[in-house]
Tab-separated table of C-alpha atoms and ligand atoms in Angstrom:
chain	number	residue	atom	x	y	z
A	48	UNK	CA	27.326	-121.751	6.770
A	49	UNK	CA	26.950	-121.952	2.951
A	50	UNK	CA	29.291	-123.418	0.636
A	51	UNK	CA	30.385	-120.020	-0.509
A	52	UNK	CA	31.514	-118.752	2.837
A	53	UNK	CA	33.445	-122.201	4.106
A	54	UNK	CA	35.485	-121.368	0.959
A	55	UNK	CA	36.086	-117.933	2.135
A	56	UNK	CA	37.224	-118.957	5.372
A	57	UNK	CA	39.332	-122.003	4.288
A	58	UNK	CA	41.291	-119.250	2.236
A	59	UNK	CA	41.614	-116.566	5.288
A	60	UNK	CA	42.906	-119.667	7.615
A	61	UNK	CA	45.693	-121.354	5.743
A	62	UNK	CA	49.084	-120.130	6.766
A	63	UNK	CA	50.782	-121.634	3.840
A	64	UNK	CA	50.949	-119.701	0.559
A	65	UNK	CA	50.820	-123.054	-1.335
A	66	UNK	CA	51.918	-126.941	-0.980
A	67	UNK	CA	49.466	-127.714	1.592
A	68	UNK	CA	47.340	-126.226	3.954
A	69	UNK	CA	47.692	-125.339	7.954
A	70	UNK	CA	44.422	-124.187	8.649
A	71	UNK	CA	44.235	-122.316	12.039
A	72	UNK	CA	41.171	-123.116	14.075
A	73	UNK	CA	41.507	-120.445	16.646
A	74	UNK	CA	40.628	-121.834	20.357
A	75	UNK	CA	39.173	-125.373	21.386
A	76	UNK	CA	39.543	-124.543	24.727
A	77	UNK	CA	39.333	-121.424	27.221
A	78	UNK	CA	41.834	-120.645	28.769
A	79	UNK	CA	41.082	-122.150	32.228
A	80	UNK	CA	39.752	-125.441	30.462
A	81	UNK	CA	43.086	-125.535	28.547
A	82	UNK	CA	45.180	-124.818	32.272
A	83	UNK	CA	42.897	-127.663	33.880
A	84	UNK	CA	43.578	-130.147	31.363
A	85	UNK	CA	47.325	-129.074	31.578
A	86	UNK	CA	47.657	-129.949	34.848
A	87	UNK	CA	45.731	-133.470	34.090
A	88	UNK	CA	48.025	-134.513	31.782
A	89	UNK	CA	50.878	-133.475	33.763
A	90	UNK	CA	49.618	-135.998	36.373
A	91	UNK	CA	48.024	-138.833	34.220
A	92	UNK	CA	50.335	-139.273	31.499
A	93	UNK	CA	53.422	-141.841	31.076
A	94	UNK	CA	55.762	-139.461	30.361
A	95	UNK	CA	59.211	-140.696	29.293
A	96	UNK	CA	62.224	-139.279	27.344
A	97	UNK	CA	62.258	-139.173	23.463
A	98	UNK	CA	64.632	-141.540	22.088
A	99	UNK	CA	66.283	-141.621	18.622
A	100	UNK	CA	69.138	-143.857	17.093
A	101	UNK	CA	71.284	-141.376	15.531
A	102	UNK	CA	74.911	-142.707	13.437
A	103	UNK	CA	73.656	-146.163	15.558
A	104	UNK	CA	74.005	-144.372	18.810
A	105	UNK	CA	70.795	-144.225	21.088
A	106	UNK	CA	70.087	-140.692	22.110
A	107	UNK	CA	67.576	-139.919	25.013
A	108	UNK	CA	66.087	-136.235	24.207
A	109	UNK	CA	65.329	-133.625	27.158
A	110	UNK	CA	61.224	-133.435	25.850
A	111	UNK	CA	59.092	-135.668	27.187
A	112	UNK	CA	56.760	-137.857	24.951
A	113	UNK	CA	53.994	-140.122	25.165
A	114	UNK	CA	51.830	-142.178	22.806
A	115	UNK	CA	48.283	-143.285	23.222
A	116	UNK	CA	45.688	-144.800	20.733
A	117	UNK	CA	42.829	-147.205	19.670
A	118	UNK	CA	45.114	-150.372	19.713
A	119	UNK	CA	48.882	-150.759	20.032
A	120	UNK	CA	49.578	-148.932	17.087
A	121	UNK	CA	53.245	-149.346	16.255
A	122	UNK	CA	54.819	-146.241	15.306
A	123	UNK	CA	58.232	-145.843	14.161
A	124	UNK	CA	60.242	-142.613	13.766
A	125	UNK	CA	64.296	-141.227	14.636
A	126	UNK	CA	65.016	-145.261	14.144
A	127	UNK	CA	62.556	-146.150	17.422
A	128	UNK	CA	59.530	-148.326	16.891
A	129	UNK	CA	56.927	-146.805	20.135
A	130	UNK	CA	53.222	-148.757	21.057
A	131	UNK	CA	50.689	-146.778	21.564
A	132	UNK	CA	49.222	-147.058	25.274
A	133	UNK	CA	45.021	-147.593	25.670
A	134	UNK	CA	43.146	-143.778	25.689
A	135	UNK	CA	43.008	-141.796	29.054
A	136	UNK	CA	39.492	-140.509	30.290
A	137	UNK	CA	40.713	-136.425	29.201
A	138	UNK	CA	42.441	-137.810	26.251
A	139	UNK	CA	39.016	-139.162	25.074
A	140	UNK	CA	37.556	-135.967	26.003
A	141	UNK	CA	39.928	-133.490	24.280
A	142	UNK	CA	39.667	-135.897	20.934
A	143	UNK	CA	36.104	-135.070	20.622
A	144	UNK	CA	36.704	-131.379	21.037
A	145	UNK	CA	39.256	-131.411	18.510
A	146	UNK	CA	37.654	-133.913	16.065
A	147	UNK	CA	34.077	-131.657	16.405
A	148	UNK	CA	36.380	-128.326	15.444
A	149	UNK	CA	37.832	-130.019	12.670
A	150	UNK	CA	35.854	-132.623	10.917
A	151	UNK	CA	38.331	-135.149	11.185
A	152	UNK	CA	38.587	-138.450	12.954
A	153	UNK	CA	41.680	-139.812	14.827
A	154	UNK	CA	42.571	-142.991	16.348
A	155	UNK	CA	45.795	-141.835	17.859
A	156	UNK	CA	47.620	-138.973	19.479
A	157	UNK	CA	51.570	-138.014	20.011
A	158	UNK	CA	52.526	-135.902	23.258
A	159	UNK	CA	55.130	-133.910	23.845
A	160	UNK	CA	56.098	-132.389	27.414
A	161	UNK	CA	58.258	-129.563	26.824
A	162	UNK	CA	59.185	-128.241	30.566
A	163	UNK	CA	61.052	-125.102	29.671
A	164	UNK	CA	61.390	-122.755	26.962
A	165	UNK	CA	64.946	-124.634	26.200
A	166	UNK	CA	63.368	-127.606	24.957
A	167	UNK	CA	61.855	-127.568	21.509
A	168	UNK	CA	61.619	-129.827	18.336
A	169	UNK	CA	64.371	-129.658	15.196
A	170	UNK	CA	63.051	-129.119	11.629
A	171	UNK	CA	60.836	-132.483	10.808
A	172	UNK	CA	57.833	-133.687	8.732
A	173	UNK	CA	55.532	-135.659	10.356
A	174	UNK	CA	55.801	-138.018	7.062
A	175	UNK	CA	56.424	-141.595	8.567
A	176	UNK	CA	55.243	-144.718	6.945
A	177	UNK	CA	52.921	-145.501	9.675
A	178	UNK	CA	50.822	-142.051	9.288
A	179	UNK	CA	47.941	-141.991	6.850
A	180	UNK	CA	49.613	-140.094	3.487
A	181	UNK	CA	48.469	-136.717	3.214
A	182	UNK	CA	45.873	-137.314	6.657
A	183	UNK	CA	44.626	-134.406	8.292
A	184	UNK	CA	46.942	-133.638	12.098
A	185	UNK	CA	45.109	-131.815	14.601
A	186	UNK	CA	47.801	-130.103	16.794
A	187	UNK	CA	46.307	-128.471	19.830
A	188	UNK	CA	48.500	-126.883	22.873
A	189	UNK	CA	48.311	-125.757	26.775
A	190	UNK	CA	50.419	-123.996	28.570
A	191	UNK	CA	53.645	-121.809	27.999
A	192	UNK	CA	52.921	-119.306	24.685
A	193	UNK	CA	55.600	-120.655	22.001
A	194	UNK	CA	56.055	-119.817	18.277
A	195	UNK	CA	55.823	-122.501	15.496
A	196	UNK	CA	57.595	-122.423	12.352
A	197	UNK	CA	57.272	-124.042	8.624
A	198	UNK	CA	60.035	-123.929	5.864
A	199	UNK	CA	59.186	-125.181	2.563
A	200	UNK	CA	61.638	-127.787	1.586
A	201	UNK	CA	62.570	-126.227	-1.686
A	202	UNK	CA	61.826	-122.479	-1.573
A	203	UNK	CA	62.452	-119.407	0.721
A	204	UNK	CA	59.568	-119.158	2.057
A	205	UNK	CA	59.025	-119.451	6.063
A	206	UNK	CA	55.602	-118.874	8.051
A	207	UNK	CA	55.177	-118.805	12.074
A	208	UNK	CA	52.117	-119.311	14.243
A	209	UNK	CA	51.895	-118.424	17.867
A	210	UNK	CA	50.640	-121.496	19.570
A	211	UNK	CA	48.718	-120.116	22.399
A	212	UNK	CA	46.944	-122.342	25.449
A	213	UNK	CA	43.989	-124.063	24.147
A	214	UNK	CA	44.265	-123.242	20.419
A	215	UNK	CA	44.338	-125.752	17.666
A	216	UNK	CA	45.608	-125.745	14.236
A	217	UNK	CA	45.326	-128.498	11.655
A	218	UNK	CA	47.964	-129.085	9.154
A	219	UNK	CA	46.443	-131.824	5.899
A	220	UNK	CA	46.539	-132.266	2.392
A	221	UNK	CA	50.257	-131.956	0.742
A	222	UNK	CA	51.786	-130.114	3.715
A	223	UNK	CA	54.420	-132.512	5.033
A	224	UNK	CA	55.398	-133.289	1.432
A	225	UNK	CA	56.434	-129.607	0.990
A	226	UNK	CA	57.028	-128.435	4.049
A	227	UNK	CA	58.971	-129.019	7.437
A	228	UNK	CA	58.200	-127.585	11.164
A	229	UNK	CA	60.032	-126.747	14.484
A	230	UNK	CA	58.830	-125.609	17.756
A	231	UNK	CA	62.366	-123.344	18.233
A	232	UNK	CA	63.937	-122.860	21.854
A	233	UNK	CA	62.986	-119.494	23.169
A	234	UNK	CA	65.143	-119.243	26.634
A	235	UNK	CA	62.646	-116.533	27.974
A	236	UNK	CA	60.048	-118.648	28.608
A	237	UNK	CA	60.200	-120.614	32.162
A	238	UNK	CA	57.063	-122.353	31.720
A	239	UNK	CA	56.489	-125.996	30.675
A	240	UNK	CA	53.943	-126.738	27.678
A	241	UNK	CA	51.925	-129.839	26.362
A	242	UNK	CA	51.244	-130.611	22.738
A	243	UNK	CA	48.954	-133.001	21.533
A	244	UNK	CA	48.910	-133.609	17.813
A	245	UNK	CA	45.987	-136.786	17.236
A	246	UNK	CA	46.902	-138.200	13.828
A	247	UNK	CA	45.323	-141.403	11.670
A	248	UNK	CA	47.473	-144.245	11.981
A	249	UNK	CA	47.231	-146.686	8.814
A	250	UNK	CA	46.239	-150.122	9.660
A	251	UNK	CA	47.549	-151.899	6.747
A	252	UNK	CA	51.439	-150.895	7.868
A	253	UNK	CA	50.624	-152.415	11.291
A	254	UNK	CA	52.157	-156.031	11.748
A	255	UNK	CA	50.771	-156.793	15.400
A	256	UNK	CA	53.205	-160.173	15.098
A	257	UNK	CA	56.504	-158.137	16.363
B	57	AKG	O1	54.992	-129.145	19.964
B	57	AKG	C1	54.510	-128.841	18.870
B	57	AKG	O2	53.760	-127.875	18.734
B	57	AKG	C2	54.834	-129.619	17.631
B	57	AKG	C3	55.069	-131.076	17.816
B	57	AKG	C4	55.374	-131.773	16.532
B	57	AKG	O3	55.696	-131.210	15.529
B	57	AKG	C5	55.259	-133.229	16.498
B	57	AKG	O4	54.911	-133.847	17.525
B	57	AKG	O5	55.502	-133.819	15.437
B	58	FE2	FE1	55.676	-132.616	13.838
């Protein structure tokens, strides 16, 4: 592909007007890889509860999350400081999918178990401390079809995606600066759904001596 044409592309794909890019990479996955790996990581993975200290009171959400990675990154968000657990064999696997697609390296992933359509995630930016500033987050899904939304943080302006089984989108530059995103409940859907978003964790915020 010549320089000209990556250009052209990088335009078609971003779903944001401005402040950032979320640049939609189609499918990693077919669908029956996507449904085999779903099932794997139903089986393999520690899921436990989210938690979050909210007005000092610790809060146990109804998604499921998990947190895997090179070392035991610390990562701290909603007031709870998680380590990151060593990499599973598909976890390995699907990182090299998703780092090939998008040009990217990762040394960590979040997970999030959703088991219904009545779980989904309030209005956030994945800004924390701990993430690389402005790194590039490779969100690819399996599973239940759900929508995804961003709201900038100043203007009216609002964008979806439909997150299908094995398709990946990438959200970098100035995104999380400008923007937020929520996976909203839709009560129609029955069926459970995996996320995976592998992110850069920044070394230098790491202190190992906690
Ligand atoms: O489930 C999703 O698609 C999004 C998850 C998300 O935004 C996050 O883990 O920060
Ligand atoms: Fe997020």
């Amino acid at each position: 592909m010549d320089l000209f044409t990556q250009f052209v592309d990088e335009e078609r794909d971003n779903l944001l007007p401005f402040d950032g890019e979320v640049l939609l990479h189609g499918f990693a996955l077919t669908v029956e890889e996507s449904l085999y790996y779903y099932s794997r990581l139903l089986d393999e993975i520690a899921w436990k509860h989210d938690e979050a200290v909210v007005n000092g009171k610790r809060i146990s959400t109804k998604r499921k999350i998990a947190w895997y990675g090179d070392e035991r990154f610390a990562y701290t968000y909603s007031n709870v400081t998680k380590y990151a657990l060593p990499w599973t064999e598909s976890l390995l696997v699907l990182k090299t999918i998703v780092e090939a697609k998008t040009g990217e390296t990762y040394n960590s992933c979040l997970l999030n178990y959703y088991a219904t359509g009545e779980e989904g995630m309030a209005w956030h930016s994945d800004g924390e401390i701990d993430l690389k500033k402005n790194g590039s987050i490779a969100s690819l899904s399996f599973g239940a079809t759900r929508i995804f939304s961003f709201k900038h943080k100043e203007l009216n302006q609002k964008r979806d995606v439909v997150l299908e089984t094995g398709s990946l989108i990438e959200m970098k530059g100035v995104t999380q600066d400008y923007w937020l995103h929520r996976l909203p409940p839709c009560k129609k859907v029955r069926k459970g759904r995996i996320n995976l978003t592998f992110r850069t964790i920044e070394k230098e915020s790491q202190n190992f001596s906690e």
